Amino acid sequence: MLSKQARVFADSNLIADFLRGNAELGDIYQLDNEGWIIITNIFNLMPLLKRDDYLLKPGSAKDVRFSKETGTSIAFSGTGTSGAIGTAQAEISFSKKNSGYVSLKKAIYQNIDLAKMTPVINNLWKTNGYSKKPQRYFFVNQVCTAQSGVTLFSGEKSNTVKIQSTLNQSLTNAGIIAEGKVEIVANKKETLEIISDSPHAPLFQAVRMKSNGLWDAMR
């Protein structure tokens, strides 16, 4: 089973890797005691595969935000639980356990054509013995790559995080936060974060082989 911080976006079948913060299409992971390790990337392992031959047409770039869906809210002024909120600050509140906040700028979803890829990964799973314990392995079939953005996770409820512009710029909306030029200056409880002002892929979808040999989305 995936760790809670990875599954916080389960309703969208989106997973967050807070350690790497930059998933790649074709990555193969192994689960171990609710943690995971990346084993390889299929296009590195099998260099004769031409990556572009297995890609579907990507979606258009758009801003991506998850807040209310995962139990968070944001304040841009006034007084928060961590004190006064300055003009270059914002406070994000997490009302539920295992909740997240995401604000990404110009994100693009890119998918692998699973119908075309399935024979390849079926053979790979069999050859490497992954099919003997298929619940332990998963394959990244979609990544969400953003121009910049902020992805936060709180394992505890009633948590607050204060962020501040690194440019002393007024924070007045989620779009400015999505530029990634912010830093955490106070947090009530521990959080995980991916903050980047450059292109990165913080979210991805993955599939796992079921016991009947079919593939299903990781949740």
JSON list of C-alpha atoms in Angstrom, two decimals, residues 5-6 8 16 21 32 52 58 75 83 110 112 114 119 135 152 154 169 184 205 207 209:
[
{"chain": "A", "resi": 5, "resn": "GLN", "atom": "CA", "xyz": [1.31, 11.29, 1.66]},
{"chain": "A", "resi": 6, "resn": "ALA", "atom": "CA", "xyz": [1.47, 9.60, -1.73]},
{"chain": "A", "resi": 8, "resn": "VAL", "atom": "CA", "xyz": [-3.57, 12.13, -0.67]},
{"chain": "A", "resi": 16, "resn": "ALA", "atom": "CA", "xyz": [3.10, 12.72, -5.15]},
{"chain": "A", "resi": 21, "resn": "GLY", "atom": "CA", "xyz": [9.73, 15.79, -6.78]},
{"chain": "A", "resi": 32, "resn": "ASP", "atom": "CA", "xyz": [8.52, -1.82, 0.65]},
{"chain": "A", "resi": 52, "resn": "ASP", "atom": "CA", "xyz": [7.99, 9.09, -28.55]},
{"chain": "A", "resi": 58, "resn": "PRO", "atom": "CA", "xyz": [-0.36, 15.73, -24.40]},
{"chain": "A", "resi": 75, "resn": "ALA", "atom": "CA", "xyz": [-5.59, 33.30, 3.73]},
{"chain": "A", "resi": 83, "resn": "GLY", "atom": "CA", "xyz": [0.10, 35.55, 13.86]},
{"chain": "A", "resi": 110, "resn": "GLN", "atom": "CA", "xyz": [1.50, 13.56, -20.63]},
{"chain": "A", "resi": 112, "resn": "ILE", "atom": "CA", "xyz": [1.90, 6.70, -22.16]},
{"chain": "A", "resi": 114, "resn": "LEU", "atom": "CA", "xyz": [-0.98, 1.78, -22.23]},
{"chain": "A", "resi": 119, "resn": "PRO", "atom": "CA", "xyz": [2.72, -6.23, -24.08]},
{"chain": "A", "resi": 135, "resn": "GLN", "atom": "CA", "xyz": [1.31, -5.73, -5.68]},
{"chain": "A", "resi": 152, "resn": "LEU", "atom": "CA", "xyz": [2.35, 20.68, 0.31]},
{"chain": "A", "resi": 154, "resn": "SER", "atom": "CA", "xyz": [0.24, 17.63, 6.16]},
{"chain": "A", "resi": 169, "resn": "GLN", "atom": "CA", "xyz": [6.32, 40.30, -3.59]},
{"chain": "A", "resi": 184, "resn": "ILE", "atom": "CA", "xyz": [8.02, 28.22, 4.35]},
{"chain": "A", "resi": 205, "resn": "GLN", "atom": "CA", "xyz": [-0.29, 8.43, -12.18]},
{"chain": "A", "resi": 207, "resn": "VAL", "atom": "CA", "xyz": [-0.59, 1.36, -12.80]},
{"chain": "A", "resi": 209, "resn": "MET", "atom": "CA", "xyz": [-0.60, -5.51, -12.32]}
]
